[in-house]
Amino acid sequence: MSGTCSALAAEAPAGVAAALRAVDCLANETAAAAFGRLFGGEGLLLPALTIVLTLYIALFAVALLTGRSRIGISALTPRMMTLGLVLTFATSWVAYQGVVWNLAVGAPDQIAGVITGARGSATQIFADRIDIVFSAIAEVAQPGGQADPAAGAGAAASGSFTPANLLWLAALLLLLGTVGVLVTARLALAVLLATGPVFVVLALFPGTRGLCAGWLRGVVLTAVTPLFVVVGGSLTMELLVPVVAALRSAEGVDGRAALALFLVASVHVALMAMILKVTGSVVSAWNAFGLSRPGAEAENRSTAAPMQAPVSPMPGAPVAQASEAMRRSAVLAGAVQPADLAHTLSAALALPLLDLVEIDTARLPRGIVDQKLATKFLLTVLGRRGNRLFIGAADPTDQE
């Protein structure tokens, strides 16, 4: 632990703002140290990274040799971009900290500052306001803060739910709903960012991209949680100011004000639970730049790419009886992906499925079928053997 973080950690018991500053410093230092141990200059996983990159290039070479891929801008650009981004963020702490860390930690804080109109760090200003509220509650709840000690002793003997005890319970709920959520989110974010380079490397292969997508969702969840906590907590603080001001009475702690404070604290805890649930639902619907879908690359291709070989449709097949308008409506509505529909047609009609993106179209025969006819019915000539002509169609069920 550095000297700066040690000094901040020593001041952490002084209040909420000091504790958050200590957590941020320790989180940044831990993430930097973990990055150096993983893929830094003397990282222990550098040999593993070399092996993974070799496998990635070797698999691409095998795909080229077997005809499953081709050398072209459409095929090489996404691979080179993926490889460059992985190498940049997995081996350079400057790039990782400047993009991933600053976006995850700084961007939500700036957005919260814009929404609340705060000058500076919205999280730190919110923490300072919490410290002021807790100091006022502690001053009122202290036995010395009661005007009549005899009245205070009688209230203490009356039972557990005295105004003073209710006041401390409300303060505990506020502490859990504000500082507890903020510190937990920051610590979870620090753990995710410390292990982030490993998940960045997993984005290379389709079989492991789901893990990278899950990591990205976790980072976004823990990053935007403080944003909602600060914005929602600022509204709660506005409600607490008049309640805290009315806590002190001539007899000690005002019972109605203490009950109102407990109600506001309970509502705030319920609000934080709702925020966490809504944030989880929002993040779970994110496809993480397409990494969460195994067939994202195939689905993003042209819908005319899957072409069927020229075998007559099977009479009575369920898919063959579906109208073209119905299938097109299902694709446009997003209920069915074009690639999934092509595979379903291929299986139902017992026809082979070809992807023209993986075929060198310059080698296909030309001038055999009229261009207008081919464009109208989405046809292409795949080959010619003697008097037999092999034709591929985007929709083999179109008999018009």
CSV table of C-alpha atoms in Angstrom, one decimal, residues 77-354:
chain,number,residue,atom,x,y,z
A,77,THR,CA,-11.2,-6.0,-40.7
A,78,PRO,CA,-13.1,-7.4,-37.7
A,79,ARG,CA,-10.4,-9.9,-36.9
A,80,MET,CA,-7.7,-7.3,-37.0
A,81,MET,CA,-9.7,-4.8,-35.0
A,82,THR,CA,-10.5,-7.5,-32.4
A,83,LEU,CA,-6.8,-8.5,-32.2
A,84,GLY,CA,-5.6,-4.9,-31.9
A,85,LEU,CA,-8.1,-4.0,-29.2
A,86,VAL,CA,-7.3,-7.1,-27.2
A,87,LEU,CA,-3.5,-6.5,-27.4
A,88,THR,CA,-4.0,-2.8,-26.5
A,89,PHE,CA,-6.2,-3.3,-23.4
A,90,ALA,CA,-4.5,-6.5,-22.2
A,91,THR,CA,-0.9,-5.4,-22.3
A,92,SER,CA,-1.0,-1.6,-21.8
A,93,TRP,CA,-2.0,-0.3,-18.4
A,94,VAL,CA,-2.1,3.3,-19.7
A,95,ALA,CA,-4.7,2.4,-22.3
A,96,TYR,CA,-6.7,0.2,-19.9
A,97,GLN,CA,-6.7,2.8,-17.2
A,98,GLY,CA,-7.4,5.7,-19.6
A,99,VAL,CA,-10.4,4.0,-21.3
A,100,VAL,CA,-11.8,1.2,-19.2
A,101,TRP,CA,-11.1,2.5,-15.7
A,102,ASN,CA,-11.9,6.2,-16.4
A,103,LEU,CA,-15.1,5.3,-18.2
A,104,ALA,CA,-16.3,2.9,-15.4
A,105,VAL,CA,-15.4,5.2,-12.5
A,106,GLY,CA,-15.4,8.7,-13.8
A,107,ALA,CA,-18.2,8.8,-16.4
A,108,PRO,CA,-21.0,7.9,-14.0
A,109,ASP,CA,-19.8,10.4,-11.5
A,110,GLN,CA,-19.7,13.2,-14.1
A,111,ILE,CA,-23.2,12.2,-15.3
A,112,ALA,CA,-24.4,12.4,-11.7
A,113,GLY,CA,-22.8,15.8,-11.3
A,114,VAL,CA,-24.7,17.0,-14.4
A,115,ILE,CA,-28.0,15.7,-13.2
A,116,THR,CA,-27.7,17.1,-9.7
A,117,GLY,CA,-25.9,20.3,-10.7
A,118,ALA,CA,-23.0,19.6,-8.5
A,119,ARG,CA,-19.6,21.3,-9.0
A,120,GLY,CA,-16.9,18.7,-8.7
A,121,SER,CA,-17.3,15.1,-7.8
A,122,ALA,CA,-21.0,14.4,-7.2
A,123,THR,CA,-20.2,11.3,-5.2
A,124,GLN,CA,-17.9,13.2,-2.8
A,125,ILE,CA,-20.4,16.0,-2.4
A,126,PHE,CA,-23.1,13.4,-1.7
A,127,ALA,CA,-20.9,11.8,0.9
A,128,ASP,CA,-20.2,15.1,2.6
A,129,ARG,CA,-23.9,15.7,2.9
A,130,ILE,CA,-24.4,12.3,4.4
A,131,ASP,CA,-21.7,13.1,7.0
A,132,ILE,CA,-23.5,16.3,7.9
A,133,VAL,CA,-26.8,14.5,8.4
A,134,PHE,CA,-25.2,11.7,10.5
A,135,SER,CA,-23.4,14.3,12.6
A,136,ALA,CA,-26.8,16.0,13.3
A,137,ILE,CA,-28.5,12.7,14.1
A,138,ALA,CA,-25.7,11.7,16.5
A,139,GLU,CA,-25.7,15.0,18.3
A,140,VAL,CA,-29.5,14.8,18.9
A,141,ALA,CA,-29.4,11.1,19.9
A,142,GLN,CA,-26.6,11.5,22.4
A,143,PRO,CA,-27.8,11.5,26.1
A,144,GLY,CA,-26.1,14.8,26.6
A,145,GLY,CA,-28.2,16.3,23.8
A,146,GLN,CA,-31.4,15.7,25.7
A,147,ALA,CA,-32.7,18.8,27.6
A,148,ASP,CA,-34.1,16.8,30.6
A,149,PRO,CA,-31.9,13.8,31.7
A,150,ALA,CA,-34.8,12.5,33.9
A,151,ALA,CA,-37.1,12.5,30.9
A,152,GLY,CA,-34.4,10.7,28.9
A,153,ALA,CA,-34.0,8.0,31.6
A,154,GLY,CA,-37.8,7.5,31.8
A,155,ALA,CA,-37.9,7.2,28.0
A,156,ALA,CA,-35.1,4.6,28.0
A,157,ALA,CA,-37.0,2.5,30.6
A,158,SER,CA,-40.2,2.6,28.6
A,159,GLY,CA,-39.1,0.0,26.1
A,160,SER,CA,-36.9,-0.6,23.1
A,161,PHE,CA,-38.8,1.6,20.6
A,162,THR,CA,-38.0,4.9,22.2
A,163,PRO,CA,-37.5,7.9,20.0
A,164,ALA,CA,-33.7,7.7,20.6
A,165,ASN,CA,-33.5,4.1,19.7
A,166,LEU,CA,-35.8,4.7,16.6
A,167,LEU,CA,-33.4,7.5,15.7
A,168,TRP,CA,-30.4,5.2,15.8
A,169,LEU,CA,-32.2,2.5,13.8
A,170,ALA,CA,-33.1,5.1,11.1
A,171,ALA,CA,-29.5,6.2,11.0
A,172,LEU,CA,-28.4,2.5,10.5
A,173,LEU,CA,-30.8,2.1,7.6
A,174,LEU,CA,-29.5,5.2,6.0
A,175,LEU,CA,-26.0,4.0,6.5
A,176,LEU,CA,-26.7,0.7,4.8
A,177,GLY,CA,-28.7,2.3,2.0
A,178,THR,CA,-26.1,4.9,1.1
A,179,VAL,CA,-22.6,4.1,2.3
A,180,GLY,CA,-23.2,0.3,2.2
A,181,VAL,CA,-24.3,0.3,-1.4
A,182,LEU,CA,-21.7,2.8,-2.6
A,183,VAL,CA,-18.7,1.0,-0.9
A,184,THR,CA,-20.0,-2.5,-2.1
A,185,ALA,CA,-20.4,-1.3,-5.7
A,186,ARG,CA,-16.9,0.3,-5.6
A,187,LEU,CA,-15.2,-2.8,-4.2
A,188,ALA,CA,-17.0,-5.1,-6.7
A,189,LEU,CA,-16.0,-2.8,-9.6
A,190,ALA,CA,-12.4,-2.8,-8.4
A,191,VAL,CA,-12.4,-6.7,-8.4
A,192,LEU,CA,-13.9,-6.8,-11.9
A,193,LEU,CA,-11.4,-4.2,-13.2
A,194,ALA,CA,-8.5,-6.0,-11.6
A,195,THR,CA,-9.4,-9.3,-13.4
A,196,GLY,CA,-10.5,-7.5,-16.6
A,197,PRO,CA,-7.4,-8.2,-18.8
A,198,VAL,CA,-8.1,-12.0,-18.5
A,199,PHE,CA,-11.7,-11.5,-19.8
A,200,VAL,CA,-10.5,-9.1,-22.5
A,201,VAL,CA,-8.3,-11.9,-23.9
A,202,LEU,CA,-11.3,-14.2,-23.9
A,203,ALA,CA,-13.0,-12.0,-26.5
A,204,LEU,CA,-10.8,-13.5,-29.2
A,205,PHE,CA,-12.6,-16.8,-29.5
A,206,PRO,CA,-16.4,-17.2,-30.2
A,207,GLY,CA,-16.7,-20.0,-27.6
A,208,THR,CA,-15.4,-17.7,-24.8
A,209,ARG,CA,-16.9,-14.4,-25.9
A,210,GLY,CA,-19.9,-15.0,-23.6
A,211,LEU,CA,-17.6,-14.8,-20.6
A,212,CYS,CA,-16.2,-11.4,-21.8
A,213,ALA,CA,-19.8,-10.2,-22.3
A,214,GLY,CA,-20.7,-11.3,-18.8
A,215,TRP,CA,-17.7,-9.4,-17.5
A,216,LEU,CA,-18.7,-6.3,-19.4
A,217,ARG,CA,-22.3,-6.5,-18.0
A,218,GLY,CA,-20.9,-6.8,-14.5
A,219,VAL,CA,-18.6,-3.8,-15.0
A,220,VAL,CA,-21.5,-1.7,-16.3
A,221,LEU,CA,-23.8,-2.8,-13.4
A,222,THR,CA,-21.3,-1.9,-10.7
A,223,ALA,CA,-20.3,1.3,-12.5
A,224,VAL,CA,-23.8,2.8,-12.9
A,225,THR,CA,-25.0,1.7,-9.5
A,226,PRO,CA,-23.3,4.7,-7.7
A,227,LEU,CA,-24.9,7.0,-10.3
A,228,PHE,CA,-28.4,5.9,-9.3
A,229,VAL,CA,-27.5,5.9,-5.6
A,230,VAL,CA,-26.2,9.5,-5.8
A,231,VAL,CA,-29.2,10.8,-7.8
A,232,GLY,CA,-31.7,8.9,-5.7
A,233,GLY,CA,-29.9,9.7,-2.4
A,234,SER,CA,-29.9,13.4,-3.3
A,235,LEU,CA,-33.6,13.4,-3.3
A,236,THR,CA,-33.7,11.6,0.0
A,237,MET,CA,-31.3,14.1,1.5
A,238,GLU,CA,-33.7,16.9,0.5
A,239,LEU,CA,-36.5,15.1,2.4
A,240,LEU,CA,-34.2,14.5,5.4
A,241,VAL,CA,-33.1,18.2,6.0
A,242,PRO,CA,-36.4,19.4,7.6
A,243,VAL,CA,-36.9,16.1,9.4
A,244,VAL,CA,-33.5,16.3,11.0
A,245,ALA,CA,-34.0,20.0,11.9
A,246,ALA,CA,-37.2,19.0,13.8
A,247,LEU,CA,-35.6,16.1,15.8
A,248,ARG,CA,-34.6,18.2,18.9
A,249,SER,CA,-37.4,19.2,21.2
A,250,ALA,CA,-37.7,20.6,24.8
A,251,GLU,CA,-38.2,17.0,26.1
A,252,GLY,CA,-35.3,15.5,24.1
A,253,VAL,CA,-35.9,13.6,20.8
A,254,ASP,CA,-39.1,14.5,19.1
A,255,GLY,CA,-41.0,11.2,18.7
A,256,ARG,CA,-42.9,12.3,15.5
A,257,ALA,CA,-39.7,13.5,13.8
A,258,ALA,CA,-37.9,10.3,14.8
A,259,LEU,CA,-40.7,8.2,13.3
A,260,ALA,CA,-40.6,10.4,10.1
A,261,LEU,CA,-36.9,9.9,9.9
A,262,PHE,CA,-37.3,6.1,10.2
A,263,LEU,CA,-40.0,6.2,7.5
A,264,VAL,CA,-37.7,8.1,5.1
A,265,ALA,CA,-34.8,5.8,5.8
A,266,SER,CA,-37.0,2.7,5.2
A,267,VAL,CA,-38.2,4.2,1.9
A,268,HIS,CA,-34.6,4.9,0.9
A,269,VAL,CA,-33.6,1.3,1.5
A,270,ALA,CA,-36.6,0.1,-0.6
A,271,LEU,CA,-35.5,2.6,-3.3
A,272,MET,CA,-32.0,1.2,-3.3
A,273,ALA,CA,-33.3,-2.3,-3.6
A,274,MET,CA,-35.5,-1.3,-6.5
A,275,ILE,CA,-32.6,0.5,-8.2
A,276,LEU,CA,-30.4,-2.6,-8.0
A,277,LYS,CA,-33.2,-4.7,-9.5
A,278,VAL,CA,-33.9,-2.3,-12.3
A,279,THR,CA,-30.2,-1.8,-13.1
A,280,GLY,CA,-29.7,-5.5,-13.3
A,281,SER,CA,-32.7,-5.8,-15.7
A,282,VAL,CA,-31.3,-3.0,-17.9
A,283,VAL,CA,-27.8,-4.5,-18.0
A,284,SER,CA,-29.0,-8.0,-18.7
A,285,ALA,CA,-30.8,-6.8,-21.8
A,286,TRP,CA,-27.5,-5.4,-23.2
A,287,ASN,CA,-25.8,-7.6,-25.8
A,288,ALA,CA,-22.4,-6.3,-24.9
A,289,PHE,CA,-21.4,-5.1,-28.4
A,290,GLY,CA,-22.7,-8.3,-29.9
A,291,LEU,CA,-20.3,-10.5,-27.8
A,292,SER,CA,-23.2,-12.3,-26.1
A,293,ARG,CA,-24.6,-13.8,-29.3
A,294,PRO,CA,-22.6,-16.8,-30.6
A,295,GLY,CA,-23.9,-16.2,-34.1
A,296,ALA,CA,-23.5,-12.4,-34.1
A,297,GLU,CA,-21.2,-12.4,-37.1
A,298,ALA,CA,-23.4,-14.6,-39.2
A,299,GLU,CA,-26.5,-12.6,-38.3
A,300,ASN,CA,-24.9,-9.3,-39.2
A,301,ARG,CA,-24.3,-10.4,-42.8
A,302,SER,CA,-26.6,-9.7,-45.6
A,303,THR,CA,-29.9,-11.5,-45.5
A,304,ALA,CA,-29.3,-12.6,-49.1
A,305,ALA,CA,-26.1,-14.4,-48.3
A,306,PRO,CA,-27.6,-17.8,-47.3
A,307,MET,CA,-28.4,-19.4,-50.7
A,308,GLN,CA,-30.1,-22.8,-51.2
A,309,ALA,CA,-29.0,-25.5,-53.7
A,310,PRO,CA,-31.5,-26.4,-56.4
A,311,VAL,CA,-33.5,-29.3,-55.0
A,312,SER,CA,-37.2,-29.2,-55.5
A,313,PRO,CA,-39.2,-28.3,-52.3
A,314,MET,CA,-40.7,-31.2,-50.4
A,315,PRO,CA,-44.5,-31.1,-50.7
A,316,GLY,CA,-46.3,-30.7,-47.5
A,317,ALA,CA,-43.3,-29.4,-45.5
A,318,PRO,CA,-44.4,-26.9,-42.8
A,319,VAL,CA,-41.9,-24.3,-43.6
A,320,ALA,CA,-42.5,-24.5,-47.4
A,321,GLN,CA,-46.2,-23.7,-46.8
A,322,ALA,CA,-45.4,-20.5,-45.0
A,323,SER,CA,-45.9,-17.4,-47.1
A,324,GLU,CA,-43.1,-15.1,-48.1
A,325,ALA,CA,-44.8,-12.2,-46.5
A,326,MET,CA,-45.1,-14.0,-43.1
A,327,ARG,CA,-41.4,-14.9,-43.1
A,328,ARG,CA,-40.4,-11.4,-44.1
A,329,SER,CA,-42.6,-9.9,-41.3
A,330,ALA,CA,-41.1,-12.2,-38.8
A,331,VAL,CA,-37.5,-11.2,-39.8
A,332,LEU,CA,-38.3,-7.5,-39.8
A,333,ALA,CA,-40.0,-7.7,-36.4
A,334,GLY,CA,-36.9,-9.4,-35.0
A,335,ALA,CA,-38.7,-12.5,-34.0
A,336,VAL,CA,-36.6,-14.6,-36.3
A,337,GLN,CA,-33.0,-14.0,-37.3
A,338,PRO,CA,-32.2,-14.4,-41.1
A,339,ALA,CA,-29.5,-17.0,-40.4
A,340,ASP,CA,-31.9,-19.1,-38.2
A,341,LEU,CA,-34.6,-18.9,-40.9
A,342,ALA,CA,-32.1,-20.1,-43.5
A,343,HIS,CA,-31.0,-23.1,-41.3
A,344,THR,CA,-34.7,-24.0,-40.7
A,345,LEU,CA,-35.5,-23.9,-44.4
A,346,SER,CA,-32.4,-26.0,-45.2
A,347,ALA,CA,-33.4,-28.7,-42.6
A,348,ALA,CA,-37.1,-28.7,-43.5
A,349,LEU,CA,-36.5,-28.9,-47.3
A,350,ALA,CA,-33.5,-31.2,-47.1
A,351,LEU,CA,-31.4,-28.7,-49.0
A,352,PRO,CA,-27.8,-27.8,-48.5
A,353,LEU,CA,-27.1,-24.3,-47.1
A,354,LEU,CA,-24.4,-22.1,-48.7
